[in-house]
PDB file of C-alpha atoms and ligand atoms in Angstrom:
ATOM      1  CA  MET D  27      -2.202  26.761  27.108  1.00 67.00           C
ATOM      2  CA  ASP D  28      -5.576  26.276  28.815  1.00 83.00           C
ATOM      3  CA  GLU D  29      -6.671  23.038  30.495  1.00 84.00           C
ATOM      4  CA  THR D  30      -8.728  21.752  27.551  1.00 86.00           C
ATOM      5  CA  ASN D  31      -5.817  22.310  25.266  1.00 86.00           C
ATOM      6  CA  LYS D  32      -3.421  20.565  27.642  1.00 90.00           C
ATOM      7  CA  LEU D  33      -5.773  17.570  27.549  1.00 92.00           C
ATOM      8  CA  ARG D  34      -5.850  17.644  23.762  1.00 93.00           C
ATOM      9  CA  ARG D  35      -2.083  17.836  23.602  1.00 95.00           C
ATOM     10  CA  GLY D  36      -1.855  14.991  26.105  1.00 95.00           C
ATOM     11  CA  PHE D  37      -4.163  12.926  23.903  1.00 95.00           C
ATOM     12  CA  TRP D  38      -1.888  13.345  20.866  1.00 96.00           C
ATOM     13  CA  ASN D  39       1.285  12.876  22.901  1.00 96.00           C
ATOM     14  CA  GLY D  40      -0.228   9.592  24.078  1.00 96.00           C
ATOM     15  CA  LYS D  41      -0.842   8.433  20.507  1.00 95.00           C
ATOM     16  CA  TYR D  42       2.810   8.972  19.636  1.00 96.00           C
ATOM     17  CA  ALA D  43       4.045   7.479  22.915  1.00 94.00           C
ATOM     18  CA  ASP D  44       1.896   4.360  22.331  1.00 94.00           C
ATOM     19  CA  ARG D  45       3.048   4.213  18.717  1.00 92.00           C
ATOM     20  CA  HIS D  46      -0.604   4.279  17.704  1.00 93.00           C
ATOM     21  CA  THR D  47      -0.251   6.526  14.658  1.00 93.00           C
ATOM     22  CA  PRO D  48      -2.262   4.790  11.905  1.00 91.00           C
ATOM     23  CA  TRP D  49      -2.243   7.934   9.739  1.00 92.00           C
ATOM     24  CA  ASP D  50       1.552   7.965   9.573  1.00 94.00           C
ATOM     25  CA  LEU D  51       2.893   6.676   6.256  1.00 95.00           C
ATOM     26  CA  GLY D  52       6.556   6.955   7.166  1.00 96.00           C
ATOM     27  CA  ARG D  53       7.079   9.092   4.054  1.00 97.00           C
ATOM     28  CA  GLU D  54       5.429  12.023   2.307  1.00 98.00           C
ATOM     29  CA  SER D  55       2.047  11.136   0.852  1.00 97.00           C
ATOM     30  CA  GLU D  56       1.370  10.722  -2.846  1.00 97.00           C
ATOM     31  CA  PRO D  57      -1.526  13.263  -2.765  1.00 97.00           C
ATOM     32  CA  VAL D  58       0.812  15.907  -1.330  1.00 98.00           C
ATOM     33  CA  ARG D  59       3.366  15.164  -4.016  1.00 98.00           C
ATOM     34  CA  ARG D  60       0.601  15.710  -6.592  1.00 97.00           C
ATOM     35  CA  LEU D  61      -0.592  18.903  -4.968  1.00 97.00           C
ATOM     36  CA  ALA D  62       2.939  20.252  -4.930  1.00 97.00           C
ATOM     37  CA  ALA D  63       3.593  19.292  -8.550  1.00 96.00           C
ATOM     38  CA  SER D  64       0.355  20.637 -10.009  1.00 96.00           C
ATOM     39  CA  HIS D  65      -1.151  23.212  -7.674  1.00 96.00           C
ATOM     40  CA  PHE D  66       1.540  24.922  -5.637  1.00 97.00           C
ATOM     41  CA  PRO D  67       2.819  28.291  -6.804  1.00 95.00           C
ATOM     42  CA  SER D  68       6.400  28.090  -8.052  1.00 94.00           C
ATOM     43  CA  ALA D  69       7.501  29.992  -4.938  1.00 95.00           C
ATOM     44  CA  GLY D  70       5.880  31.030  -1.692  1.00 97.00           C
ATOM     45  CA  CYS D  71       5.747  30.339   2.016  1.00 98.00           C
ATOM     46  CA  VAL D  72       3.991  27.182   3.151  1.00 98.00           C
ATOM     47  CA  LEU D  73       2.291  26.565   6.481  1.00 98.00           C
ATOM     48  CA  ILE D  74       1.560  22.982   7.602  1.00 99.00           C
ATOM     49  CA  PRO D  75      -0.633  22.929  10.714  1.00 98.00           C
ATOM     50  CA  GLY D  76      -0.743  19.642  12.626  1.00 98.00           C
ATOM     51  CA  CYS D  77       2.213  18.401  10.591  1.00 98.00           C
ATOM     52  CA  GLY D  78       2.783  15.244  12.657  1.00 98.00           C
ATOM     53  CA  ARG D  79       6.173  13.706  11.931  1.00 98.00           C
ATOM     54  CA  GLY D  80       6.385  16.106   9.020  1.00 98.00           C
ATOM     55  CA  TYR D  81       7.572  14.078   6.041  1.00 98.00           C
ATOM     56  CA  GLU D  82       5.638  16.475   3.785  1.00 98.00           C
ATOM     57  CA  ALA D  83       7.304  19.469   5.436  1.00 98.00           C
ATOM     58  CA  VAL D  84      10.751  18.048   4.672  1.00 98.00           C
ATOM     59  CA  TYR D  85       9.699  17.095   1.139  1.00 98.00           C
ATOM     60  CA  LEU D  86       8.564  20.644   0.379  1.00 98.00           C
ATOM     61  CA  ALA D  87      11.575  22.233   2.058  1.00 98.00           C
ATOM     62  CA  GLU D  88      13.811  20.022  -0.090  1.00 98.00           C
ATOM     63  CA  ARG D  89      12.075  21.524  -3.110  1.00 97.00           C
ATOM     64  CA  GLY D  90      12.941  25.029  -2.032  1.00 97.00           C
ATOM     65  CA  TYR D  91       9.754  26.164  -0.310  1.00 98.00           C
ATOM     66  CA  PRO D  92      10.128  28.120   2.910  1.00 98.00           C
ATOM     67  CA  VAL D  93       8.095  25.851   5.208  1.00 98.00           C
ATOM     68  CA  THR D  94       6.679  26.430   8.670  1.00 98.00           C
ATOM     69  CA  ALA D  95       5.542  23.162  10.247  1.00 98.00           C
ATOM     70  CA  VAL D  96       3.466  23.264  13.416  1.00 98.00           C
ATOM     71  CA  ASP D  97       2.512  20.553  15.870  1.00 98.00           C
ATOM     72  CA  PHE D  98       2.044  20.575  19.618  1.00 97.00           C
ATOM     73  CA  ALA D  99       2.971  16.914  20.223  1.00 97.00           C
ATOM     74  CA  ASP D 100       6.439  16.349  21.697  1.00 97.00           C
ATOM     75  CA  GLU D 101       7.305  13.204  19.765  1.00 96.00           C
ATOM     76  CA  ALA D 102       6.091  14.563  16.421  1.00 97.00           C
ATOM     77  CA  VAL D 103       8.255  17.646  16.751  1.00 98.00           C
ATOM     78  CA  ARG D 104      11.257  15.719  18.084  1.00 98.00           C
ATOM     79  CA  PHE D 105      11.052  13.324  15.127  1.00 98.00           C
ATOM     80  CA  LEU D 106      10.683  16.110  12.588  1.00 98.00           C
ATOM     81  CA  ARG D 107      13.662  18.036  13.990  1.00 98.00           C
ATOM     82  CA  GLU D 108      15.749  14.888  13.705  1.00 98.00           C
ATOM     83  CA  LEU D 109      14.515  14.109  10.183  1.00 98.00           C
ATOM     84  CA  ALA D 110      15.228  17.636   8.977  1.00 98.00           C
ATOM     85  CA  GLY D 111      18.714  17.395  10.514  1.00 98.00           C
ATOM     86  CA  GLU D 112      19.398  14.037   8.856  1.00 98.00           C
ATOM     87  CA  LYS D 113      18.283  15.357   5.483  1.00 97.00           C
ATOM     88  CA  GLY D 114      20.143  18.616   5.946  1.00 98.00           C
ATOM     89  CA  VAL D 115      17.106  20.760   5.112  1.00 98.00           C
ATOM     90  CA  THR D 116      16.157  24.041   6.685  1.00 97.00           C
ATOM     91  CA  LEU D 117      12.599  24.661   7.752  1.00 98.00           C
ATOM     92  CA  GLU D 118      10.832  26.323  10.637  1.00 98.00           C
ATOM     93  CA  ILE D 119       9.460  23.812  13.129  1.00 98.00           C
ATOM     94  CA  LEU D 120       7.154  25.184  15.793  1.00 98.00           C
ATOM     95  CA  GLN D 121       5.951  23.204  18.773  1.00 98.00           C
ATOM     96  CA  GLU D 122       2.820  25.264  19.351  1.00 97.00           C
ATOM     97  CA  ASP D 123      -0.932  25.202  19.366  1.00 97.00           C
ATOM     98  CA  LEU D 124      -1.957  25.799  15.766  1.00 98.00           C
ATOM     99  CA  PHE D 125      -4.772  28.087  16.887  1.00 97.00           C
ATOM    100  CA  SER D 126      -2.445  30.439  18.761  1.00 96.00           C
ATOM    101  CA  LEU D 127       0.221  31.281  16.208  1.00 98.00           C
ATOM    102  CA  ASP D 128       1.650  34.758  16.655  1.00 98.00           C
ATOM    103  CA  ALA D 129      -0.326  37.575  15.013  1.00 98.00           C
ATOM    104  CA  ALA D 130       2.980  38.782  13.541  1.00 98.00           C
ATOM    105  CA  ARG D 131       2.573  35.863  11.100  1.00 98.00           C
ATOM    106  CA  ASN D 132      -0.784  37.098   9.826  1.00 98.00           C
ATOM    107  CA  GLY D 133      -0.944  37.260   6.033  1.00 98.00           C
ATOM    108  CA  THR D 134       2.521  35.774   5.589  1.00 98.00           C
ATOM    109  CA  PHE D 135       1.726  32.391   4.004  1.00 98.00           C
ATOM    110  CA  ASP D 136       0.936  31.667   0.361  1.00 98.00           C
ATOM    111  CA  VAL D 137      -0.133  28.069   0.886  1.00 98.00           C
ATOM    112  CA  LEU D 138      -1.679  26.300   3.832  1.00 98.00           C
ATOM    113  CA  LEU D 139      -1.162  22.590   3.339  1.00 98.00           C
ATOM    114  CA  GLU D 140      -3.799  20.641   5.191  1.00 98.00           C
ATOM    115  CA  GLN D 141      -3.417  16.903   5.656  1.00 98.00           C
ATOM    116  CA  THR D 142      -5.393  14.951   8.220  1.00 94.00           C
ATOM    117  CA  CYS D 143      -5.299  17.821  10.694  1.00 97.00           C
ATOM    118  CA  PHE D 144      -8.826  19.134  10.120  1.00 97.00           C
ATOM    119  CA  CYS D 145     -10.253  15.654  10.731  1.00 96.00           C
ATOM    120  CA  ALA D 146      -8.143  15.396  13.902  1.00 95.00           C
ATOM    121  CA  ILE D 147      -9.556  18.468  15.647  1.00 96.00           C
ATOM    122  CA  ASP D 148     -12.744  18.589  17.647  1.00 94.00           C
ATOM    123  CA  PRO D 149     -15.675  19.820  15.507  1.00 95.00           C
ATOM    124  CA  SER D 150     -16.188  22.658  18.003  1.00 95.00           C
ATOM    125  CA  LEU D 151     -12.876  24.042  16.664  1.00 96.00           C
ATOM    126  CA  TYR D 152     -13.782  24.153  12.968  1.00 98.00           C
ATOM    127  CA  ARG D 153     -14.580  27.860  13.134  1.00 98.00           C
ATOM    128  CA  ASP D 154     -11.253  28.507  14.881  1.00 98.00           C
ATOM    129  CA  TYR D 155      -9.486  26.551  12.141  1.00 98.00           C
ATOM    130  CA  GLU D 156     -11.148  28.639   9.429  1.00 98.00           C
ATOM    131  CA  GLN D 157     -10.158  31.832  11.245  1.00 98.00           C
ATOM    132  CA  MET D 158      -6.596  30.610  11.742  1.00 98.00           C
ATOM    133  CA  ALA D 159      -6.296  29.780   8.031  1.00 98.00           C
ATOM    134  CA  HIS D 160      -7.847  33.086   6.967  1.00 98.00           C
ATOM    135  CA  ARG D 161      -5.680  35.305   9.138  1.00 98.00           C
ATOM    136  CA  LEU D 162      -2.400  33.532   8.363  1.00 98.00           C
ATOM    137  CA  LEU D 163      -2.803  33.318   4.577  1.00 98.00           C
ATOM    138  CA  ALA D 164      -2.004  36.287   2.363  1.00 97.00           C
ATOM    139  CA  PRO D 165      -4.911  37.567   0.222  1.00 96.00           C
ATOM    140  CA  GLY D 166      -5.130  35.145  -2.680  1.00 96.00           C
ATOM    141  CA  GLY D 167      -3.364  32.502  -0.597  1.00 98.00           C
ATOM    142  CA  ARG D 168      -4.452  28.930  -1.107  1.00 98.00           C
ATOM    143  CA  LEU D 169      -5.650  26.269   1.237  1.00 98.00           C
ATOM    144  CA  LEU D 170      -4.761  22.967  -0.406  1.00 98.00           C
ATOM    145  CA  GLY D 171      -5.962  19.977   1.509  1.00 97.00           C
ATOM    146  CA  VAL D 172      -6.114  16.234   1.804  1.00 97.00           C
ATOM    147  CA  PHE D 173      -9.324  15.575   3.732  1.00 97.00           C
ATOM    148  CA  MET D 174     -10.574  12.290   5.116  1.00 94.00           C
ATOM    149  CA  GLU D 175     -13.986  10.665   5.349  1.00 93.00           C
ATOM    150  CA  VAL D 176     -14.491   8.159   8.147  1.00 89.00           C
ATOM    151  CA  LYS D 177     -18.135   7.268   8.564  1.00 84.00           C
ATOM    152  CA  ASP D 178     -18.105   4.759  11.389  1.00 76.00           C
ATOM    153  CA  ILE D 179     -15.414   5.977  13.778  1.00 78.00           C
ATOM    154  CA  GLU D 180     -16.194   8.342  16.614  1.00 76.00           C
ATOM    155  CA  GLY D 181     -13.314  10.731  16.149  1.00 76.00           C
ATOM    156  CA  PRO D 182     -10.640  11.611  15.911  1.00 90.00           C
ATOM    157  CA  PRO D 183     -10.508  11.139  13.061  1.00 90.00           C
ATOM    158  CA  TYR D 184     -13.829  12.889  12.598  1.00 93.00           C
ATOM    159  CA  ASP D 185     -15.751  12.308   9.408  1.00 93.00           C
ATOM    160  CA  CYS D 186     -15.033  15.222   7.075  1.00 95.00           C
ATOM    161  CA  PRO D 187     -17.177  14.856   3.951  1.00 96.00           C
ATOM    162  CA  LEU D 188     -16.797  17.556   1.315  1.00 97.00           C
ATOM    163  CA  ASP D 189     -20.126  19.265   2.122  1.00 98.00           C
ATOM    164  CA  LEU D 190     -19.120  19.652   5.755  1.00 97.00           C
ATOM    165  CA  VAL D 191     -15.696  21.022   4.875  1.00 98.00           C
ATOM    166  CA  ARG D 192     -17.075  23.432   2.278  1.00 98.00           C
ATOM    167  CA  GLY D 193     -19.550  24.664   4.843  1.00 98.00           C
ATOM    168  CA  GLN D 194     -16.711  25.780   7.131  1.00 98.00           C
ATOM    169  CA  PHE D 195     -15.190  28.096   4.522  1.00 98.00           C
ATOM    170  CA  PRO D 196     -17.806  30.820   3.873  1.00 98.00           C
ATOM    171  CA  GLU D 197     -18.124  32.074   0.318  1.00 97.00           C
ATOM    172  CA  ASP D 198     -17.585  35.708   1.250  1.00 97.00           C
ATOM    173  CA  ARG D 199     -14.134  34.807   2.651  1.00 98.00           C
ATOM    174  CA  TRP D 200     -13.110  31.903   0.433  1.00 98.00           C
ATOM    175  CA  ARG D 201     -13.480  30.780  -3.144  1.00 98.00           C
ATOM    176  CA  PHE D 202     -13.963  27.041  -3.441  1.00 98.00           C
ATOM    177  CA  ASP D 203     -11.789  26.024  -6.401  1.00 98.00           C
ATOM    178  CA  TRP D 204     -12.137  22.300  -6.891  1.00 98.00           C
ATOM    179  CA  SER D 205     -12.154  18.909  -5.244  1.00 98.00           C
ATOM    180  CA  GLU D 206     -11.194  15.455  -6.400  1.00 97.00           C
ATOM    181  CA  PRO D 207     -11.695  12.024  -4.846  1.00 97.00           C
ATOM    182  CA  LEU D 208      -8.512  10.042  -4.279  1.00 97.00           C
ATOM    183  CA  PRO D 209      -7.978   6.323  -4.818  1.00 94.00           C
ATOM    184  CA  ARG D 210      -8.382   4.495  -1.504  1.00 94.00           C
ATOM    185  CA  ASN D 211      -5.060   4.147   0.283  1.00 91.00           C
ATOM    186  CA  PRO D 212      -5.259   1.062   2.547  1.00 90.00           C
ATOM    187  CA  GLU D 213      -2.425   2.504   4.647  1.00 89.00           C
ATOM    188  CA  ARG D 214      -4.645   5.392   5.807  1.00 86.00           C
ATOM    189  CA  PRO D 215      -7.694   5.080   8.118  1.00 83.00           C
ATOM    190  CA  GLY D 216     -10.327   6.267   5.607  1.00 87.00           C
ATOM    191  CA  PRO D 217     -11.085   7.389   2.053  1.00 92.00           C
ATOM    192  CA  GLU D 218      -9.589  10.755   1.178  1.00 96.00           C
ATOM    193  CA  TYR D 219     -10.133  13.571  -1.291  1.00 97.00           C
ATOM    194  CA  LEU D 220      -8.358  16.726  -2.328  1.00 98.00           C
ATOM    195  CA  ALA D 221      -9.979  20.135  -1.966  1.00 98.00           C
ATOM    196  CA  ALA D 222      -8.689  23.586  -2.786  1.00 98.00           C
ATOM    197  CA  PHE D 223      -9.836  26.991  -1.589  1.00 98.00           C
ATOM    198  CA  THR D 224      -8.510  30.497  -2.212  1.00 98.00           C
ATOM    199  CA  LYS D 225      -8.660  33.222   0.393  1.00 98.00           C
ATOM    200  CA  ARG D 226     -10.511  36.229  -0.949  1.00 96.00           C
ATOM    201  CA  GLY D 227      -8.861  39.624  -0.584  1.00 82.00           C
ATOM    202  CA  ASP D 228      -9.342  41.498   2.701  1.00 60.00           C
TER     203      ASP D 228
HETATM  204  C1  SAM C  28      -3.879  12.721  12.494  1.00 96.45           C
HETATM  205  S1  SAM C  28      -2.363  13.537  12.818  1.00 96.45           S
HETATM  206  C2  SAM C  28      -1.866  14.013  11.163  1.00 96.45           C
HETATM  207  C3  SAM C  28      -0.406  14.324  11.069  1.00 96.45           C
HETATM  208  C4  SAM C  28       0.084  14.701   9.649  1.00 96.45           C
HETATM  209  N1  SAM C  28      -0.594  15.863   9.145  1.00 96.45           N
HETATM  210  C5  SAM C  28      -0.085  13.547   8.688  1.00 96.45           C
HETATM  211  O1  SAM C  28      -0.950  13.589   7.813  1.00 96.45           O
HETATM  212  O2  SAM C  28       0.687  12.569   8.812  1.00 96.45           O
HETATM  213  C6  SAM C  28      -2.941  15.095  13.505  1.00 96.45           C
HETATM  214  C7  SAM C  28      -1.809  15.931  14.086  1.00 96.45           C
HETATM  215  O3  SAM C  28      -2.346  17.189  14.487  1.00 96.45           O
HETATM  216  C8  SAM C  28      -1.717  17.591  15.688  1.00 96.45           C
HETATM  217  N2  SAM C  28      -2.604  18.553  16.353  1.00 96.45           N
HETATM  218  C9  SAM C  28      -3.906  18.359  16.701  1.00 96.45           C
HETATM  219  N3  SAM C  28      -4.397  19.470  17.281  1.00 96.45           N
HETATM  220  C10 SAM C  28      -3.371  20.388  17.289  1.00 96.45           C
HETATM  221  C11 SAM C  28      -3.255  21.718  17.776  1.00 96.45           C
HETATM  222  N4  SAM C  28      -4.282  22.345  18.365  1.00 96.45           N
HETATM  223  N5  SAM C  28      -2.081  22.357  17.617  1.00 96.45           N
HETATM  224  C12 SAM C  28      -1.023  21.726  17.042  1.00 96.45           C
HETATM  225  N6  SAM C  28      -1.070  20.468  16.572  1.00 96.45           N
HETATM  226  C13 SAM C  28      -2.235  19.795  16.689  1.00 96.45           C
HETATM  227  C14 SAM C  28      -1.514  16.289  16.456  1.00 96.45           C
HETATM  228  O4  SAM C  28      -0.503  16.392  17.427  1.00 96.45           O
HETATM  229  C15 SAM C  28      -1.163  15.315  15.325  1.00 96.45           C
HETATM  230  O5  SAM C  28       0.234  15.238  15.137  1.00 96.45           O
END
């Protein structure tokens, strides 16, 4: 891990250590429950980058999806391992940098579930995120996301309006499927919306 990345990891470790985790609902989110019910394939491998404490990862694993949950923060991963143990569910939990996942995993995921990770990364990394998502998803794989808009905070979270997000997923590599505004959840730091993309074939 290079120095910049160590700093970034330290930043997120600090948030958990200080218990300053305003995005954390303490349970899986309603939008993810809806995505799973209406837009997930009936089977398929799910990747959750920047999973945090990972309630959604456990929720999906409980419903039979093979889930790989990734976060580089110590406390997030410790909590998720404990939660998965308590619930008796099996899932893969990786404490790694989401941009450096092993190339052996390329093309192995059917769904990338994004929730408040894109808005947590530095905008200079948006291209890396798109490349990570593209290489890890199978052709036809779906990026299903809960994205956040935060107009007056200097990030993270960074403001991620739909136009900005769509602009990161070029049309020759992705099909934009749909988006939908979500009712404001006062428990989360900003308004959110759903957006769905499909990876075009290689
Ligand atoms: C705002 S939190 C969202 C957590 C979770 N997705 C949720 O909605 O509750 C962002 C998470 O992304 C993780 N993260 C940020 N950059 C990362 C990176 N490069 N590799 C792995 N995890 C990262 C942080 O540690 C943090 O847990």
